[in-house]
PDB file of C-alpha atoms in Angstrom:
ATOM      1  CA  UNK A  19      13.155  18.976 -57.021  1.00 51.00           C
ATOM      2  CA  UNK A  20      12.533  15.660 -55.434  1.00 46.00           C
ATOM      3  CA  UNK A  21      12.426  12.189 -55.902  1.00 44.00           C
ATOM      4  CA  UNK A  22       9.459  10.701 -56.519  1.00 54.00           C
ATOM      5  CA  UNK A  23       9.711   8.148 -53.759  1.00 83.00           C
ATOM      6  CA  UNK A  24       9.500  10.727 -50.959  1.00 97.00           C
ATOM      7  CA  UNK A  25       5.934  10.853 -48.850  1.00 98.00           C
ATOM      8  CA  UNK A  26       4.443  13.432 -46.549  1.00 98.00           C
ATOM      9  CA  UNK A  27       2.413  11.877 -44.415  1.00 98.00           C
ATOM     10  CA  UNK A  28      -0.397  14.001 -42.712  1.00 98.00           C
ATOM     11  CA  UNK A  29      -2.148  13.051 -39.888  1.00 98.00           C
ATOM     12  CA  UNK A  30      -5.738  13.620 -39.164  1.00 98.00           C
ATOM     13  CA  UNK A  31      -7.700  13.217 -36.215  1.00 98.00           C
ATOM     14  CA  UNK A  32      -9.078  15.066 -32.636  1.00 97.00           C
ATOM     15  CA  UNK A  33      -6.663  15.675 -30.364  1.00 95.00           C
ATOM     16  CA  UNK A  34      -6.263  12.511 -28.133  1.00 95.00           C
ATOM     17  CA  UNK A  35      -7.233  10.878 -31.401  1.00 97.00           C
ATOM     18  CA  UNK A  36      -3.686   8.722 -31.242  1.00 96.00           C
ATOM     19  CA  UNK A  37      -1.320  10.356 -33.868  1.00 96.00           C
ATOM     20  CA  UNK A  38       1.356  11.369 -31.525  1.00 91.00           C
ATOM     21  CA  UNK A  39       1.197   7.952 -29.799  1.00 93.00           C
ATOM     22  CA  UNK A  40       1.060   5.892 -33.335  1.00 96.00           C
ATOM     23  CA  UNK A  41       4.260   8.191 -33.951  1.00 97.00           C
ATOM     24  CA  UNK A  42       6.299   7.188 -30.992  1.00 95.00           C
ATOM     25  CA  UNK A  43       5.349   3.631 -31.870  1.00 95.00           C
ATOM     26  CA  UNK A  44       7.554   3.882 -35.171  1.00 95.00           C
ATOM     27  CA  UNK A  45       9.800   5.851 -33.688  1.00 96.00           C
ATOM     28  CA  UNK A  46       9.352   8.753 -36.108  1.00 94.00           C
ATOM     29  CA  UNK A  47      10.159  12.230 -35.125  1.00 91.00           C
ATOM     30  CA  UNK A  48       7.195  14.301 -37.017  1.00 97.00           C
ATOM     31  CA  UNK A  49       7.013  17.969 -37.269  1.00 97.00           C
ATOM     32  CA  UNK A  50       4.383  18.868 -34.698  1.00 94.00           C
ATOM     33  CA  UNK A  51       2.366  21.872 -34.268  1.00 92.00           C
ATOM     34  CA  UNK A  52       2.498  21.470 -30.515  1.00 87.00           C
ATOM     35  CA  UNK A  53       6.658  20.831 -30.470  1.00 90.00           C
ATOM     36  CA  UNK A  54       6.533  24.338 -32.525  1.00 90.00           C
ATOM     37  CA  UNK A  55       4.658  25.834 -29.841  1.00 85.00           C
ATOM     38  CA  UNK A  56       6.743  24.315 -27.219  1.00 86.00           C
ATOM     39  CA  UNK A  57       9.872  26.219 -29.638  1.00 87.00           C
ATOM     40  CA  UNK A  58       8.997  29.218 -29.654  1.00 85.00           C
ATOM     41  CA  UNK A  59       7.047  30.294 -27.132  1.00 83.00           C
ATOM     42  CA  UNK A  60       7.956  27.734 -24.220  1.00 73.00           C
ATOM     43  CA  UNK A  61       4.066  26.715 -23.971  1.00 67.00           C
ATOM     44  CA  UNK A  62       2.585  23.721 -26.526  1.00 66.00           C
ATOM     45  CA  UNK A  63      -0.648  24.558 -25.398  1.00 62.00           C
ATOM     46  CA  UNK A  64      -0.489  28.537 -26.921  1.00 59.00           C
ATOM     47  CA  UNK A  65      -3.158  28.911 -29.417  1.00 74.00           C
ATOM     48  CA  UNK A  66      -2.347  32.576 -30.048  1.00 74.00           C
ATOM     49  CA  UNK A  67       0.734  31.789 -32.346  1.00 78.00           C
ATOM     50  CA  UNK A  68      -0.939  29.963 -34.972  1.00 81.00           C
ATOM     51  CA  UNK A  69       0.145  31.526 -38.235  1.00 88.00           C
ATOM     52  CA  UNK A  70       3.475  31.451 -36.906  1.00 92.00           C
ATOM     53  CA  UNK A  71       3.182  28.020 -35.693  1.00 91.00           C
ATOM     54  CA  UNK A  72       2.201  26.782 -39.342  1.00 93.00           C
ATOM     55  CA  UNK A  73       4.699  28.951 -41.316  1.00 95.00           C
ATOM     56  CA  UNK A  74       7.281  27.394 -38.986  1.00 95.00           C
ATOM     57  CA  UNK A  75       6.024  23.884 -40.310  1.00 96.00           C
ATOM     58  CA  UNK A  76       5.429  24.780 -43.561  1.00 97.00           C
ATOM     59  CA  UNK A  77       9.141  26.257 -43.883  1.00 97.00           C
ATOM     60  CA  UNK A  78      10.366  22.658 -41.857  1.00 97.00           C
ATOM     61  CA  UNK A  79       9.093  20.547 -44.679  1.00 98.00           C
ATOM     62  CA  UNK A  80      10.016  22.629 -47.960  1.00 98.00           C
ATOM     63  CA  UNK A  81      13.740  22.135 -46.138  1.00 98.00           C
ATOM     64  CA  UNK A  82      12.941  18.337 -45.119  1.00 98.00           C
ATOM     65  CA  UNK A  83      12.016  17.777 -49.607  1.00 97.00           C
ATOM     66  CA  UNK A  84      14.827  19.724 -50.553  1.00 97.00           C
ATOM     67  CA  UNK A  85      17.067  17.978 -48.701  1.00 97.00           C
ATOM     68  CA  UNK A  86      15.292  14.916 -49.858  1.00 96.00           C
ATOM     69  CA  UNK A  87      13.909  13.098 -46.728  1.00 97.00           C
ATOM     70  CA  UNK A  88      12.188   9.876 -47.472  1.00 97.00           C
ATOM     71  CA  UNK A  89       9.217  10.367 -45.389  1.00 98.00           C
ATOM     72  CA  UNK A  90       7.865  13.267 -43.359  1.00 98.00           C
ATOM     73  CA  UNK A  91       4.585  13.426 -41.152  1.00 98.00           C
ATOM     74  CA  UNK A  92       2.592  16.311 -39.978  1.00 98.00           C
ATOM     75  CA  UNK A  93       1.719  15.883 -36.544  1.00 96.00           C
ATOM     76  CA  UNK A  94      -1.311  18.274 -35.896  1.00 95.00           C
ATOM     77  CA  UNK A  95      -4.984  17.922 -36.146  1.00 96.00           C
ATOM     78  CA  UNK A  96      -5.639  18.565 -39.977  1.00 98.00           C
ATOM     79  CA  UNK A  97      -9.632  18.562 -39.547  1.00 98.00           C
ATOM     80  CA  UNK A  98     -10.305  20.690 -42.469  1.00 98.00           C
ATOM     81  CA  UNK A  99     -10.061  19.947 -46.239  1.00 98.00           C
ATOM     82  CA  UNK A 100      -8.851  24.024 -45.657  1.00 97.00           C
ATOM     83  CA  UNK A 101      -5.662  23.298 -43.448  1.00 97.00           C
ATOM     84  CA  UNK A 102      -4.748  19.913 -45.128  1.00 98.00           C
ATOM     85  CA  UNK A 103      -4.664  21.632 -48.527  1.00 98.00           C
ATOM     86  CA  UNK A 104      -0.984  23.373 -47.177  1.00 97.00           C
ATOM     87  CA  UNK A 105       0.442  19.965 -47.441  1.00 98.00           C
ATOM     88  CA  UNK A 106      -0.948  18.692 -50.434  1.00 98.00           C
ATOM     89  CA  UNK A 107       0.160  21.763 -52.029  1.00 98.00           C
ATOM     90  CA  UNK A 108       3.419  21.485 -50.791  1.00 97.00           C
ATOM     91  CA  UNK A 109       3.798  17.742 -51.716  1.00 97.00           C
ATOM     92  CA  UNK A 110       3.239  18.491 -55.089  1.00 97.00           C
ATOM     93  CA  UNK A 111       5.317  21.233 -55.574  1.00 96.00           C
ATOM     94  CA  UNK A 112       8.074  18.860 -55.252  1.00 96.00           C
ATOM     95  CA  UNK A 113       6.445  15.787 -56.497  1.00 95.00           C
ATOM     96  CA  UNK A 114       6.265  13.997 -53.380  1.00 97.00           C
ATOM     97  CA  UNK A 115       3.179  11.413 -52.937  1.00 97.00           C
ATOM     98  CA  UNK A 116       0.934  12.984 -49.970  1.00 98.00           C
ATOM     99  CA  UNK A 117      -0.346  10.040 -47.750  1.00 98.00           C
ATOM    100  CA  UNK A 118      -3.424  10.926 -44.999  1.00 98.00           C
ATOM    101  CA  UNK A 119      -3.605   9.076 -41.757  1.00 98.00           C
ATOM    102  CA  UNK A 120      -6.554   9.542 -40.798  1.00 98.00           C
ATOM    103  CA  UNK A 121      -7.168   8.558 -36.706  1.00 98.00           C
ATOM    104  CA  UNK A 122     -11.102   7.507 -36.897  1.00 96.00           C
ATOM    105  CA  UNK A 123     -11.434   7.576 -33.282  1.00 96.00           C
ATOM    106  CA  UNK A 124     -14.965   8.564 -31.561  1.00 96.00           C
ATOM    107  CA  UNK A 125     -15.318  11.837 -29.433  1.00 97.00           C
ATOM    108  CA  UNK A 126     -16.295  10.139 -26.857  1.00 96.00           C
ATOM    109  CA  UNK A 127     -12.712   7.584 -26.908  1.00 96.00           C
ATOM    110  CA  UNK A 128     -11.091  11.132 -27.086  1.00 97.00           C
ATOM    111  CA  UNK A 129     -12.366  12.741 -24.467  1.00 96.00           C
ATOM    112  CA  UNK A 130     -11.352   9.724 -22.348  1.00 95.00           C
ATOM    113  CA  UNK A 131      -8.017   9.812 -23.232  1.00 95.00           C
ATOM    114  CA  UNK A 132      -8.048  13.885 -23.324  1.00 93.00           C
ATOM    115  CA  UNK A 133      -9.088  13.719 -19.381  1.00 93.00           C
ATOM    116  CA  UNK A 134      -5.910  11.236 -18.416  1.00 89.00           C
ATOM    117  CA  UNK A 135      -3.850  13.829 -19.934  1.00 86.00           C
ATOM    118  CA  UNK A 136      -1.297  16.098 -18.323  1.00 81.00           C
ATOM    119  CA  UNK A 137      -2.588  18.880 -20.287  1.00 82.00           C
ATOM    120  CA  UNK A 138      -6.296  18.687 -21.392  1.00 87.00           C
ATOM    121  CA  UNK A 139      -7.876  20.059 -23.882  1.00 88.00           C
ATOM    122  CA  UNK A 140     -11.234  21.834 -22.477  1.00 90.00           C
ATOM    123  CA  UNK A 141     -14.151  19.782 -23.390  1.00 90.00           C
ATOM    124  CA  UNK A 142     -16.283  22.139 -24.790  1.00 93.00           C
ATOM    125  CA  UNK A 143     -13.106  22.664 -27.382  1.00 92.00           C
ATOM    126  CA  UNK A 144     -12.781  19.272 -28.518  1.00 95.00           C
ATOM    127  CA  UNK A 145     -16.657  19.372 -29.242  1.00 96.00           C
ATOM    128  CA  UNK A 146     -16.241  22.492 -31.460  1.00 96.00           C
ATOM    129  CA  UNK A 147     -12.920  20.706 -32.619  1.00 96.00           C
ATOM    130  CA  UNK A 148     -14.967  17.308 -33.286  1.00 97.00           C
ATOM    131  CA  UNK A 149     -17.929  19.373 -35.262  1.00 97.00           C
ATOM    132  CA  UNK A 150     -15.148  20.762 -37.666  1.00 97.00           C
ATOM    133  CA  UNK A 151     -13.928  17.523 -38.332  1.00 98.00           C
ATOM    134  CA  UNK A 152     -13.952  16.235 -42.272  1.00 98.00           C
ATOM    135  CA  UNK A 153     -12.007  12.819 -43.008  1.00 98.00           C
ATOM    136  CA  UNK A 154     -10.347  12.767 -45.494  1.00 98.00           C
ATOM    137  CA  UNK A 155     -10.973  12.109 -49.294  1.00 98.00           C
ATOM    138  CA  UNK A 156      -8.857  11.575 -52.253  1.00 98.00           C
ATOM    139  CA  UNK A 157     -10.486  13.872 -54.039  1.00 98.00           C
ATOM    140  CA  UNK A 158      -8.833  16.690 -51.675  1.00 98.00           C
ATOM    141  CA  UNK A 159      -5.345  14.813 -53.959  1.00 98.00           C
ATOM    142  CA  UNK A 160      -4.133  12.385 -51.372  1.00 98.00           C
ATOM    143  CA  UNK A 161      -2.412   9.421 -53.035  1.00 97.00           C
ATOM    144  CA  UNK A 162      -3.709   7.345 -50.411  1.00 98.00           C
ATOM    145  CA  UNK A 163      -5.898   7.360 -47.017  1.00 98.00           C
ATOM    146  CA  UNK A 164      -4.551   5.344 -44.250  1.00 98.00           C
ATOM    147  CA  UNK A 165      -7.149   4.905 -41.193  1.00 98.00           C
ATOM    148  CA  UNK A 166      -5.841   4.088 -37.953  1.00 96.00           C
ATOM    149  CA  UNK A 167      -9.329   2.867 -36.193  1.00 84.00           C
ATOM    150  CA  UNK A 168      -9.557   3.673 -32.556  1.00 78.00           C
TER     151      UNK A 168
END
């Protein structure tokens, strides 16, 4: 398995929320949903690869524990208590500590940011994206919440 020191890191928040920016700030590469989209279908913005997307990711970090990375962060929205459950899972099975960052940053901050973008998300998406939105709790088996406020 792993050592007990390694993290996976999962970022929560809208998109335009901050996580890819907070990222680049640290200078961490993260596995991204949108980088996987960009892979294998030339297009981040393609929703219609999703499973594949995700099994893409999931298969990235089993490799990234194995091969016993300190730290790796999940670069996707991760609204749900649902779709953050993957990661938890997967933390445990190799007894890595699973770390939310949680980006607590207002729809309407969001949509700002989303309309300077050079691709925007629709707005009447990020509503139905900001309406599925749960933070984070440790009950869901986080060993810690990190929030990034806006």
């Amino acid at each position: 398995m792993c050592s007990p020191k390694q993290r996976v890191y999962v970022l929560v928040g809208l998109p335009a929320a901050g996580k890819s920016t907070w990222l680049a700030r640290r200078g961490v590469t993260a596995l991204s949903s949108d980088a996987m989209r960009l892979l294998l279908r030339d297009n981040e913005a393609d929703q219609t690869i999703h499973a594949q997307v995700f099994a893409l990711l999931r298969t990235l970090l089993r490799m990234r524990l194995e091969l016993g990375a300190a730290a790796s962060y999940i670069d996707a929205t991760n609204l749900t208590r649902r779709e953050r459950r993957q990661w938890i899972k997967l933390a445990d099975w190799y007894g890595a500590e699973c770390v939310a960052v949680y980006f607590d940053t207002p729809l309407a901050v969001c949509l700002e940011r989303n309309a300077g973008r050079a691709r925007v998300v629709p707005g009447e998406a990020m509503e139905r994206l900001a309406k599925r939105l749960s933070p984070p709790e440790l009950a869901e088996g986080f060993a810690s919440i990190e929030v990034v406020p806006t």
